[in-house]
CSV table of C-alpha atoms in Angstrom, one decimal:
chain,number,residue,atom,x,y,z
T,1,UNK,CA,-139.2,138.3,11.1
T,2,UNK,CA,-137.7,135.6,8.6
T,3,UNK,CA,-137.8,132.1,9.4
T,4,UNK,CA,-134.2,131.0,9.9
T,5,UNK,CA,-134.7,127.4,8.8
T,6,UNK,CA,-136.6,128.7,5.4
T,7,UNK,CA,-134.6,128.3,2.1
T,8,UNK,CA,-135.0,132.0,1.5
T,9,UNK,CA,-132.5,132.0,4.4
T,10,UNK,CA,-130.6,129.0,3.7
T,11,UNK,CA,-127.5,131.0,2.1
T,12,UNK,CA,-126.8,132.7,5.5
T,13,UNK,CA,-127.2,129.6,7.9
T,14,UNK,CA,-124.8,127.4,5.4
T,15,UNK,CA,-127.5,124.8,4.5
T,16,UNK,CA,-127.6,123.6,1.0
T,17,UNK,CA,-131.2,123.3,-0.2
T,18,UNK,CA,-132.1,121.0,-3.3
T,19,UNK,CA,-133.0,123.0,-6.4
T,20,UNK,CA,-136.4,121.9,-6.5
T,21,UNK,CA,-137.4,121.9,-3.1
T,22,UNK,CA,-138.0,125.8,-2.7
T,23,UNK,CA,-141.2,127.6,-2.2
T,24,UNK,CA,-143.1,128.5,-5.3
T,25,UNK,CA,-141.9,125.7,-7.3
T,26,UNK,CA,-144.3,122.8,-8.0
T,27,UNK,CA,-147.5,125.3,-6.9
T,28,UNK,CA,-150.7,123.5,-7.0
T,29,UNK,CA,-152.7,124.6,-10.0
T,30,UNK,CA,-156.2,125.7,-10.3
T,31,UNK,CA,-158.4,122.7,-10.6
T,32,UNK,CA,-161.7,122.4,-12.3
T,33,UNK,CA,-164.0,119.4,-13.5
T,34,UNK,CA,-164.0,119.2,-17.4
T,35,UNK,CA,-166.7,117.0,-18.5
T,36,UNK,CA,-165.0,115.4,-21.3
T,37,UNK,CA,-162.4,113.9,-19.1
T,38,UNK,CA,-162.9,110.3,-17.7
T,39,UNK,CA,-163.7,108.9,-14.5
T,40,UNK,CA,-166.4,109.8,-11.9
T,41,UNK,CA,-167.2,112.8,-9.7
T,42,UNK,CA,-165.1,111.6,-6.6
T,43,UNK,CA,-162.0,112.1,-9.0
T,44,UNK,CA,-162.8,115.6,-9.3
T,45,UNK,CA,-160.1,116.7,-6.7
T,46,UNK,CA,-157.4,115.6,-8.4
T,47,UNK,CA,-158.1,116.6,-11.9
T,48,UNK,CA,-156.4,119.7,-13.4
T,49,UNK,CA,-156.8,122.0,-16.4
T,50,UNK,CA,-153.9,120.8,-18.3
T,51,UNK,CA,-154.8,118.3,-21.4
T,52,UNK,CA,-154.5,114.6,-20.6
T,53,UNK,CA,-154.2,112.4,-23.4
T,54,UNK,CA,-154.7,108.5,-22.9
T,55,UNK,CA,-151.7,106.3,-23.7
T,56,UNK,CA,-152.2,104.6,-27.0
T,57,UNK,CA,-152.0,101.0,-26.2
T,58,UNK,CA,-152.6,98.0,-28.3
T,59,UNK,CA,-152.6,94.5,-28.0
T,60,UNK,CA,-150.2,93.3,-30.5
T,61,UNK,CA,-151.2,90.1,-33.2
T,62,UNK,CA,-147.6,88.6,-32.8
T,63,UNK,CA,-146.6,89.6,-29.5
T,64,UNK,CA,-143.6,87.6,-28.4
T,65,UNK,CA,-141.5,87.6,-25.4
T,66,UNK,CA,-137.5,87.8,-24.9
T,67,UNK,CA,-137.4,83.7,-25.9
T,68,UNK,CA,-139.6,84.1,-29.1
T,69,UNK,CA,-142.8,82.6,-27.2
T,70,UNK,CA,-146.2,84.0,-28.1
T,71,UNK,CA,-147.3,86.3,-25.2
T,72,UNK,CA,-150.9,86.8,-25.7
T,73,UNK,CA,-150.9,89.2,-22.2
T,74,UNK,CA,-147.9,91.4,-23.9
T,75,UNK,CA,-148.9,94.9,-24.2
T,76,UNK,CA,-147.3,97.4,-26.8
T,77,UNK,CA,-147.1,100.9,-25.6
T,78,UNK,CA,-146.2,103.3,-27.9
T,79,UNK,CA,-144.2,106.3,-26.5
T,80,UNK,CA,-143.8,109.7,-28.3
T,81,UNK,CA,-146.3,112.7,-28.0
T,82,UNK,CA,-148.6,110.9,-26.3
T,83,UNK,CA,-149.1,110.2,-22.5
T,84,UNK,CA,-147.2,107.4,-22.2
T,85,UNK,CA,-143.8,109.1,-23.0
T,86,UNK,CA,-145.1,111.8,-20.3
T,87,UNK,CA,-145.7,109.0,-18.0
T,88,UNK,CA,-142.2,108.2,-18.3
T,89,UNK,CA,-140.8,111.2,-17.4
T,90,UNK,CA,-143.4,111.9,-14.7
T,91,UNK,CA,-142.3,108.6,-12.9
T,92,UNK,CA,-138.7,109.8,-13.1
T,93,UNK,CA,-139.9,112.9,-11.6
T,94,UNK,CA,-141.7,111.4,-8.8
T,95,UNK,CA,-138.6,108.7,-8.2
T,96,UNK,CA,-136.5,111.6,-7.3
T,97,UNK,CA,-139.0,113.4,-5.1
T,98,UNK,CA,-139.4,110.4,-3.2
T,99,UNK,CA,-135.9,109.3,-2.8
T,100,UNK,CA,-135.0,113.1,-2.0
T,101,UNK,CA,-137.0,113.0,1.4
T,102,UNK,CA,-136.1,109.3,2.3
T,103,UNK,CA,-133.5,106.9,2.0
T,104,UNK,CA,-134.9,103.4,1.2
T,105,UNK,CA,-132.8,100.2,1.2
T,106,UNK,CA,-132.1,99.3,-2.3
T,107,UNK,CA,-133.1,100.8,-5.7
T,108,UNK,CA,-135.5,98.4,-6.3
T,109,UNK,CA,-137.5,99.4,-3.4
T,110,UNK,CA,-137.5,103.1,-4.6
T,111,UNK,CA,-138.9,101.7,-7.6
T,112,UNK,CA,-141.5,100.0,-5.9
T,113,UNK,CA,-143.0,102.9,-4.0
T,114,UNK,CA,-142.9,105.0,-7.0
T,115,UNK,CA,-145.1,102.7,-8.9
T,116,UNK,CA,-147.5,101.8,-6.0
T,117,UNK,CA,-147.8,105.4,-5.4
T,118,UNK,CA,-149.0,105.5,-9.3
T,119,UNK,CA,-151.0,102.7,-9.1
T,120,UNK,CA,-153.1,104.2,-6.4
T,121,UNK,CA,-154.4,106.3,-8.9
T,122,UNK,CA,-156.0,103.6,-10.8
T,123,UNK,CA,-157.3,101.2,-7.9
T,124,UNK,CA,-160.7,101.6,-9.6
T,125,UNK,CA,-159.9,99.6,-12.4
T,126,UNK,CA,-157.4,97.2,-11.0
T,127,UNK,CA,-158.5,93.5,-9.7
T,128,UNK,CA,-156.0,93.5,-6.9
T,129,UNK,CA,-155.1,96.0,-4.4
T,130,UNK,CA,-151.4,95.7,-3.1
T,131,UNK,CA,-150.3,95.9,0.4
T,132,UNK,CA,-147.1,98.1,0.9
T,133,UNK,CA,-145.2,96.7,4.3
T,134,UNK,CA,-143.1,99.3,5.7
T,135,UNK,CA,-141.0,97.4,8.7
T,136,UNK,CA,-138.2,98.1,10.3
T,137,UNK,CA,-136.3,96.7,13.3
T,138,UNK,CA,-136.3,99.7,15.6
T,139,UNK,CA,-137.4,103.4,15.4
T,140,UNK,CA,-135.6,106.2,13.4
T,141,UNK,CA,-135.4,104.2,10.3
T,142,UNK,CA,-137.5,106.5,8.4
T,143,UNK,CA,-141.0,104.5,8.1
T,144,UNK,CA,-143.2,107.4,9.4
T,145,UNK,CA,-141.4,109.7,7.3
T,146,UNK,CA,-142.2,107.3,4.0
T,147,UNK,CA,-145.9,107.7,5.3
T,148,UNK,CA,-145.8,111.4,5.0
T,149,UNK,CA,-144.6,111.4,1.3
T,150,UNK,CA,-147.1,109.0,0.6
T,151,UNK,CA,-149.8,110.9,2.1
T,152,UNK,CA,-149.1,113.8,-0.1
T,153,UNK,CA,-148.8,111.8,-3.4
T,154,UNK,CA,-151.4,108.9,-3.5
T,155,UNK,CA,-155.1,109.1,-4.4
T,156,UNK,CA,-157.6,110.2,-1.4
T,157,UNK,CA,-155.4,109.4,1.5
T,158,UNK,CA,-156.7,108.2,4.6
T,159,UNK,CA,-154.0,108.2,7.3
T,160,UNK,CA,-154.9,106.4,10.5
T,161,UNK,CA,-153.3,104.9,14.2
T,162,UNK,CA,-154.6,102.0,15.7
T,163,UNK,CA,-158.1,102.4,14.1
T,164,UNK,CA,-161.2,100.2,14.6
T,165,UNK,CA,-162.6,98.1,11.8
T,166,UNK,CA,-165.6,99.6,12.0
T,167,UNK,CA,-163.9,102.8,11.0
T,168,UNK,CA,-162.3,101.3,7.9
T,169,UNK,CA,-165.5,99.2,7.1
T,170,UNK,CA,-167.0,102.1,6.7
T,171,UNK,CA,-164.9,104.5,4.7
T,172,UNK,CA,-164.4,102.0,1.9
T,173,UNK,CA,-166.6,102.2,-0.7
T,174,UNK,CA,-167.0,102.3,-4.8
T,175,UNK,CA,-164.2,105.0,-4.9
T,176,UNK,CA,-162.0,103.7,-1.9
T,177,UNK,CA,-159.4,105.7,-0.1
T,178,UNK,CA,-155.8,104.8,0.2
T,179,UNK,CA,-155.1,103.3,3.7
T,180,UNK,CA,-152.2,104.6,5.6
T,181,UNK,CA,-151.7,102.8,8.9
T,182,UNK,CA,-148.7,104.0,11.3
T,183,UNK,CA,-147.1,102.2,14.2
T,184,UNK,CA,-149.2,99.1,12.8
T,185,UNK,CA,-147.5,97.2,15.3
T,186,UNK,CA,-149.2,98.3,18.1
T,187,UNK,CA,-152.0,96.6,16.3
T,188,UNK,CA,-150.8,93.5,15.8
T,189,UNK,CA,-148.6,93.4,18.4
T,190,UNK,CA,-148.5,90.2,21.4
T,191,UNK,CA,-150.3,93.3,23.6
T,192,UNK,CA,-152.5,94.3,20.9
T,193,UNK,CA,-155.8,92.1,21.7
T,194,UNK,CA,-157.8,90.3,19.7
T,195,UNK,CA,-157.5,92.3,16.1
T,196,UNK,CA,-158.7,89.3,14.0
T,197,UNK,CA,-161.6,91.1,12.5
T,198,UNK,CA,-159.0,94.0,10.8
T,199,UNK,CA,-156.4,91.6,10.0
T,200,UNK,CA,-159.5,89.9,7.7
T,201,UNK,CA,-160.2,93.1,6.3
T,202,UNK,CA,-156.7,93.5,5.1
T,203,UNK,CA,-156.3,90.1,3.8
T,204,UNK,CA,-159.7,90.3,2.2
T,205,UNK,CA,-158.9,93.6,0.7
T,206,UNK,CA,-156.3,92.6,-1.1
T,207,UNK,CA,-158.9,91.2,-4.2
T,208,UNK,CA,-162.1,92.5,-5.7
T,209,UNK,CA,-165.1,91.4,-4.6
T,210,UNK,CA,-164.5,89.9,-1.2
T,211,UNK,CA,-167.3,92.0,0.8
T,212,UNK,CA,-167.4,92.1,4.8
T,213,UNK,CA,-171.0,90.8,5.6
T,214,UNK,CA,-172.1,92.4,8.9
T,215,UNK,CA,-175.4,92.9,10.7
T,216,UNK,CA,-176.1,96.8,10.6
T,217,UNK,CA,-178.8,99.5,11.1
T,218,UNK,CA,-181.8,99.5,13.7
T,219,UNK,CA,-183.5,96.9,11.6
T,220,UNK,CA,-180.4,94.3,12.0
T,221,UNK,CA,-180.1,93.7,8.0
T,222,UNK,CA,-177.1,91.5,7.3
T,223,UNK,CA,-175.0,94.0,5.1
T,224,UNK,CA,-172.2,93.7,2.6
T,225,UNK,CA,-169.2,96.3,3.7
T,226,UNK,CA,-166.5,96.7,0.6
T,227,UNK,CA,-163.0,95.5,2.0
T,228,UNK,CA,-160.7,96.4,-1.5
T,229,UNK,CA,-158.9,99.0,-1.1
T,230,UNK,CA,-154.9,99.9,-1.2
T,231,UNK,CA,-153.2,100.0,2.2
T,232,UNK,CA,-149.9,101.0,3.4
T,233,UNK,CA,-148.8,99.5,6.7
T,234,UNK,CA,-146.0,100.8,8.8
T,235,UNK,CA,-144.1,99.1,12.0
T,236,UNK,CA,-141.5,97.8,14.0
T,237,UNK,CA,-141.1,94.4,13.1
T,238,UNK,CA,-142.7,91.8,10.7
T,239,UNK,CA,-146.6,92.3,10.1
T,240,UNK,CA,-148.3,88.9,10.3
T,241,UNK,CA,-147.8,86.4,7.9
T,242,UNK,CA,-151.0,86.5,6.0
T,243,UNK,CA,-150.4,90.3,5.6
T,244,UNK,CA,-146.8,90.2,4.6
T,245,UNK,CA,-147.8,87.3,1.6
T,246,UNK,CA,-149.9,90.3,0.3
T,247,UNK,CA,-147.8,93.0,0.2
T,248,UNK,CA,-144.7,94.4,-1.1
T,249,UNK,CA,-142.3,94.5,1.5
T,250,UNK,CA,-139.9,97.7,2.3
T,251,UNK,CA,-137.4,97.1,4.9
T,252,UNK,CA,-136.4,100.0,6.1
T,253,UNK,CA,-133.4,100.7,7.8
T,254,UNK,CA,-131.2,103.6,9.9
T,255,UNK,CA,-129.4,106.2,7.7
T,256,UNK,CA,-125.8,105.7,7.4
T,257,UNK,CA,-123.7,108.9,8.5
T,258,UNK,CA,-123.0,109.9,4.9
T,259,UNK,CA,-126.6,109.4,4.0
T,260,UNK,CA,-128.3,113.2,3.7
T,261,UNK,CA,-132.2,113.8,2.8
T,262,UNK,CA,-134.0,116.8,2.4
T,263,UNK,CA,-135.6,118.0,5.7
T,264,UNK,CA,-139.7,117.7,4.8
T,265,UNK,CA,-141.1,120.8,5.7
T,266,UNK,CA,-144.9,121.3,4.7
T,267,UNK,CA,-144.4,124.8,3.5
T,268,UNK,CA,-142.3,123.9,0.4
T,269,UNK,CA,-142.5,119.8,0.6
T,270,UNK,CA,-146.6,119.4,-0.1
T,271,UNK,CA,-146.6,121.9,-2.9
T,272,UNK,CA,-144.1,120.2,-4.6
T,273,UNK,CA,-145.5,116.4,-4.0
T,274,UNK,CA,-149.1,117.7,-4.4
T,275,UNK,CA,-148.3,119.2,-8.1
T,276,UNK,CA,-146.9,115.5,-8.7
T,277,UNK,CA,-150.0,113.8,-7.6
T,278,UNK,CA,-152.1,115.9,-9.9
T,279,UNK,CA,-150.0,115.3,-12.6
T,280,UNK,CA,-150.6,111.8,-11.8
T,281,UNK,CA,-154.2,112.2,-11.5
T,282,UNK,CA,-154.2,113.6,-15.2
T,283,UNK,CA,-152.1,110.6,-16.7
T,284,UNK,CA,-153.8,108.0,-14.9
T,285,UNK,CA,-157.3,108.5,-14.2
T,286,UNK,CA,-158.3,108.7,-17.8
T,287,UNK,CA,-157.1,105.2,-18.1
T,288,UNK,CA,-158.7,103.5,-15.5
T,289,UNK,CA,-160.9,101.8,-18.1
T,290,UNK,CA,-158.4,100.5,-20.2
T,291,UNK,CA,-156.2,99.3,-17.1
T,292,UNK,CA,-159.2,97.0,-16.6
T,293,UNK,CA,-158.5,94.9,-19.5
T,294,UNK,CA,-155.0,94.9,-19.4
T,295,UNK,CA,-153.5,91.6,-18.7
T,296,UNK,CA,-149.1,92.1,-18.4
T,297,UNK,CA,-146.6,89.5,-19.0
T,298,UNK,CA,-145.4,88.6,-14.9
T,299,UNK,CA,-141.9,87.8,-14.0
T,300,UNK,CA,-143.3,85.8,-11.0
T,301,UNK,CA,-146.4,83.6,-10.3
T,302,UNK,CA,-149.3,83.3,-8.2
T,303,UNK,CA,-150.1,85.7,-5.2
T,304,UNK,CA,-146.7,87.7,-5.9
T,305,UNK,CA,-147.8,88.4,-10.0
T,306,UNK,CA,-151.1,89.8,-8.1
T,307,UNK,CA,-149.7,92.0,-5.4
T,308,UNK,CA,-147.0,93.4,-8.3
T,309,UNK,CA,-149.8,93.1,-11.5
T,310,UNK,CA,-150.9,96.7,-10.5
T,311,UNK,CA,-147.2,98.2,-10.4
T,312,UNK,CA,-146.5,96.3,-13.6
T,313,UNK,CA,-149.5,98.0,-15.5
T,314,UNK,CA,-148.3,101.6,-14.5
T,315,UNK,CA,-144.9,100.4,-16.1
T,316,UNK,CA,-146.1,99.4,-19.3
T,317,UNK,CA,-148.5,102.4,-19.8
T,318,UNK,CA,-145.5,104.7,-18.9
T,319,UNK,CA,-143.2,102.9,-21.5
T,320,UNK,CA,-139.1,103.8,-21.7
T,321,UNK,CA,-137.2,102.0,-19.4
T,322,UNK,CA,-139.8,101.6,-17.0
T,323,UNK,CA,-141.0,98.2,-17.6
T,324,UNK,CA,-138.1,96.1,-17.4
T,325,UNK,CA,-137.4,98.0,-14.1
T,326,UNK,CA,-140.4,97.3,-12.8
T,327,UNK,CA,-139.9,93.5,-13.4
T,328,UNK,CA,-136.3,93.5,-12.6
T,329,UNK,CA,-137.6,94.9,-8.9
T,330,UNK,CA,-140.3,92.6,-9.0
T,331,UNK,CA,-137.6,89.5,-9.4
T,332,UNK,CA,-135.1,91.0,-6.5
T,333,UNK,CA,-138.0,91.9,-4.1
T,334,UNK,CA,-139.7,88.5,-4.1
T,335,UNK,CA,-136.7,86.6,-4.0
T,336,UNK,CA,-135.3,88.8,-1.0
T,337,UNK,CA,-138.7,87.9,0.6
T,338,UNK,CA,-138.0,84.2,0.2
T,339,UNK,CA,-134.3,84.5,1.9
T,340,UNK,CA,-136.1,86.6,4.5
T,341,UNK,CA,-138.6,83.8,5.3
T,342,UNK,CA,-136.0,81.0,5.3
T,343,UNK,CA,-133.9,82.7,7.8
T,344,UNK,CA,-137.0,83.6,9.9
T,345,UNK,CA,-137.9,80.2,10.1
T,346,UNK,CA,-134.0,79.3,10.5
T,347,UNK,CA,-134.0,81.6,13.9
T,348,UNK,CA,-137.4,80.2,14.9
T,349,UNK,CA,-135.6,76.6,14.9
T,350,UNK,CA,-132.7,78.0,16.6
T,351,UNK,CA,-134.8,79.2,19.5
T,352,UNK,CA,-136.5,75.7,19.7
T,353,UNK,CA,-133.1,73.9,19.7
T,354,UNK,CA,-131.7,76.1,22.6
T,355,UNK,CA,-134.5,75.7,24.8
T,356,UNK,CA,-134.2,72.2,24.2
T,357,UNK,CA,-130.6,72.2,25.7
T,358,UNK,CA,-131.4,74.4,28.5
T,359,UNK,CA,-133.9,71.4,29.2
T,360,UNK,CA,-131.4,68.8,29.1
T,361,UNK,CA,-128.8,71.0,31.4
T,362,UNK,CA,-131.7,71.2,34.5
T,363,UNK,CA,-131.7,73.6,36.5
T,364,UNK,CA,-128.6,75.9,35.2
T,365,UNK,CA,-129.7,79.4,34.7
T,366,UNK,CA,-126.8,80.3,32.0
T,367,UNK,CA,-124.7,78.2,29.5
T,368,UNK,CA,-121.3,79.1,28.3
T,369,UNK,CA,-121.3,80.5,24.7
T,370,UNK,CA,-118.9,77.5,23.6
T,371,UNK,CA,-121.2,75.0,25.6
T,372,UNK,CA,-124.5,76.0,23.7
T,373,UNK,CA,-122.5,75.9,20.5
T,374,UNK,CA,-121.2,72.4,20.9
T,375,UNK,CA,-124.6,71.1,22.2
T,376,UNK,CA,-126.1,72.6,19.0
T,377,UNK,CA,-123.6,71.3,16.6
T,378,UNK,CA,-123.9,67.3,18.1
T,379,UNK,CA,-127.5,67.3,17.0
T,380,UNK,CA,-127.5,65.3,13.7
T,381,UNK,CA,-130.8,66.3,12.4
T,382,UNK,CA,-130.2,70.0,12.8
T,383,UNK,CA,-128.7,72.4,10.2
T,384,UNK,CA,-126.2,73.7,12.6
T,385,UNK,CA,-123.0,71.5,11.9
T,386,UNK,CA,-123.3,72.8,8.0
T,387,UNK,CA,-124.2,76.0,8.9
T,388,UNK,CA,-122.0,79.0,6.7
T,389,UNK,CA,-118.4,77.7,5.9
T,390,UNK,CA,-117.3,75.7,8.7
T,391,UNK,CA,-120.6,75.1,11.1
T,392,UNK,CA,-122.0,77.4,13.1
T,393,UNK,CA,-119.8,79.9,15.8
T,394,UNK,CA,-120.2,82.4,18.2
T,395,UNK,CA,-120.6,85.0,15.8
T,396,UNK,CA,-123.0,83.4,13.8
T,397,UNK,CA,-124.7,82.6,17.0
T,398,UNK,CA,-124.9,86.0,18.3
T,399,UNK,CA,-126.1,87.2,14.9
T,400,UNK,CA,-129.0,85.1,14.6
T,401,UNK,CA,-130.3,86.2,18.0
T,402,UNK,CA,-129.9,89.6,17.6
T,403,UNK,CA,-133.0,90.5,16.4
T,404,UNK,CA,-134.5,88.4,19.2
T,405,UNK,CA,-132.7,91.1,22.0
T,406,UNK,CA,-130.4,88.6,22.8
T,407,UNK,CA,-126.7,88.7,23.1
T,408,UNK,CA,-124.1,87.0,25.5
T,409,UNK,CA,-122.7,88.7,28.8
T,410,UNK,CA,-120.1,87.8,31.2
T,411,UNK,CA,-121.2,85.5,33.5
T,412,UNK,CA,-119.7,84.2,36.9
T,413,UNK,CA,-120.3,80.4,37.3
T,414,UNK,CA,-119.7,78.1,40.4
T,415,UNK,CA,-115.9,77.9,40.0
T,416,UNK,CA,-115.6,81.6,40.2
T,417,UNK,CA,-114.4,82.0,36.9
T,418,UNK,CA,-116.0,84.2,34.1
T,419,UNK,CA,-117.1,83.5,30.5
T,420,UNK,CA,-119.3,84.8,28.3
T,421,UNK,CA,-122.6,82.9,28.5
T,422,UNK,CA,-126.1,83.3,27.7
T,423,UNK,CA,-128.8,83.5,30.4
T,424,UNK,CA,-131.9,81.5,30.3
T,425,UNK,CA,-134.2,84.5,31.3
T,426,UNK,CA,-132.8,86.3,28.0
T,427,UNK,CA,-134.8,83.7,26.0
T,428,UNK,CA,-138.1,83.3,28.0
T,429,UNK,CA,-139.9,86.2,26.2
T,430,UNK,CA,-138.6,84.9,23.0
T,431,UNK,CA,-139.5,81.5,23.4
T,432,UNK,CA,-143.1,82.6,24.4
T,433,UNK,CA,-143.7,85.1,21.1
T,434,UNK,CA,-142.1,82.3,18.3
T,435,UNK,CA,-142.3,78.7,19.4
T,436,UNK,CA,-144.7,78.6,22.5
T,437,UNK,CA,-144.2,75.1,24.5
T,438,UNK,CA,-147.5,72.7,23.7
T,439,UNK,CA,-150.1,73.1,26.2
T,440,UNK,CA,-149.9,70.2,28.7
T,441,UNK,CA,-152.6,67.5,27.7
T,442,UNK,CA,-155.4,67.3,30.5
T,443,UNK,CA,-155.7,64.0,32.2
T,444,UNK,CA,-159.2,62.6,31.4
T,445,UNK,CA,-160.5,60.8,34.0
T,446,UNK,CA,-160.9,57.0,33.9
T,447,UNK,CA,-163.9,55.4,33.3
T,448,UNK,CA,-164.5,51.7,35.0
T,449,UNK,CA,-164.3,48.7,32.6
T,450,UNK,CA,-168.2,47.3,32.0
T,451,UNK,CA,-168.4,44.8,33.9
T,452,UNK,CA,-168.7,40.9,32.3
T,453,UNK,CA,-172.1,39.7,32.4
T,454,UNK,CA,-173.0,37.4,34.9
T,455,UNK,CA,-170.1,38.4,37.1
T,456,UNK,CA,-169.8,41.0,39.8
T,457,UNK,CA,-168.0,44.2,39.2
T,458,UNK,CA,-164.3,44.3,41.0
T,459,UNK,CA,-164.4,46.3,44.1
T,460,UNK,CA,-162.6,49.8,43.3
T,461,UNK,CA,-159.1,50.2,44.3
T,462,UNK,CA,-158.3,52.0,47.5
T,463,UNK,CA,-159.7,51.6,51.2
T,464,UNK,CA,-163.2,52.1,52.0
T,465,UNK,CA,-165.2,52.6,55.2
T,466,UNK,CA,-166.7,49.0,56.1
T,467,UNK,CA,-170.0,48.5,57.8
T,468,UNK,CA,-173.4,46.9,56.9
T,469,UNK,CA,-175.0,48.7,54.0
T,470,UNK,CA,-177.7,50.4,56.4
T,471,UNK,CA,-175.1,51.1,58.9
T,472,UNK,CA,-173.5,54.8,59.7
T,473,UNK,CA,-170.8,54.1,57.3
T,474,UNK,CA,-172.9,52.9,54.3
T,475,UNK,CA,-175.3,54.5,52.2
T,476,UNK,CA,-178.7,55.8,53.4
T,477,UNK,CA,-182.0,54.0,52.8
T,478,UNK,CA,-184.0,55.8,50.5
T,479,UNK,CA,-186.9,56.7,52.0
């Protein structure tokens, strides 16, 4: 009996399948290890019999940037019949395949994911292992589907959910896997408990030569565990700041009604993606030695440059339109995260100011939207009077609070009238998570002043029982 959902019967069912996603196309080829191909034995599963020629990469003697300034880090990639021109076409194919199964928030994000997948195949030659933070405001944004596509295309994938640090410590070695962590919000969420070991591992693994030392074995010897490995983490809401700062952030959104994707089915999707994975390995694995010496010209600085450098290296190796495309995506996405950080800080400020207004109002359980806005704008030191074009309004307020699950609702006040208002109990959870109140100071016991020499100490305050020293009310004599 034929499968009614298969592409072979799609004509009868009326489903239009893309021509590339047909069983039989892109099937994996027979693989064998060839002694003349570079890399280590651990790379053997990802090589094929097709001839792989390294890109002709040379450092020009008088390289310069667009402004004519000397650029010692510039690299010239010669295209044509070599692997560089082939790399550009291969990245185009990978870009198309990823976009077929997942709707990403922008073309820059799709470019970044494409280059990140390719960079996983050269990570033994890299100095930094960028994280890929796949985050979204709610479920159903395509985060897990993107991890499915990554699993079939990256180098040596290791998919996990809510793993322990001990496991990750032991699977990372000289030829590390590509970690794919789904439901990362369950690891770092407020109810996840203490996960500082895993957070520290992910932070340290962003840069090479940052091992984690542990006491291991029956002899309790100090042992260094490698941490360097590329990792993609998907979850609802932002990950910890230290991880986001080391990541290329993909902010997923729900698909619009008109946005269509190809259903991900193992029987025809996996062979196609595996064929792309094998072509990536054929092209990039022999270039790992070349990659270690490359210093590309970066459009950003500091940690952002460390994170994006592997992606720009891949783009420079590919040539064609990819070097310019990679740098444009780098600039756009890093700037977007700067704006996002500013908005997050602004929303936290809003929560603190609203708590202050509720505290000033005393025991009120709800405040009219207009009264709350008026109180916020009255603070001359707050940014609300200059927010937007005419100051903070009801729409702005609702939009800023939406991410915290807070929205206005009809509330009946003492005079019997109803009005749109914000209830205090809506903010309690957000206040506790994002701007917890400082812990009350513990009163210290008063230490009596040292008596002045030659004078008897002043009697303590308060009524004490009176009587002779040896009487019932006085201290007992020492035996």
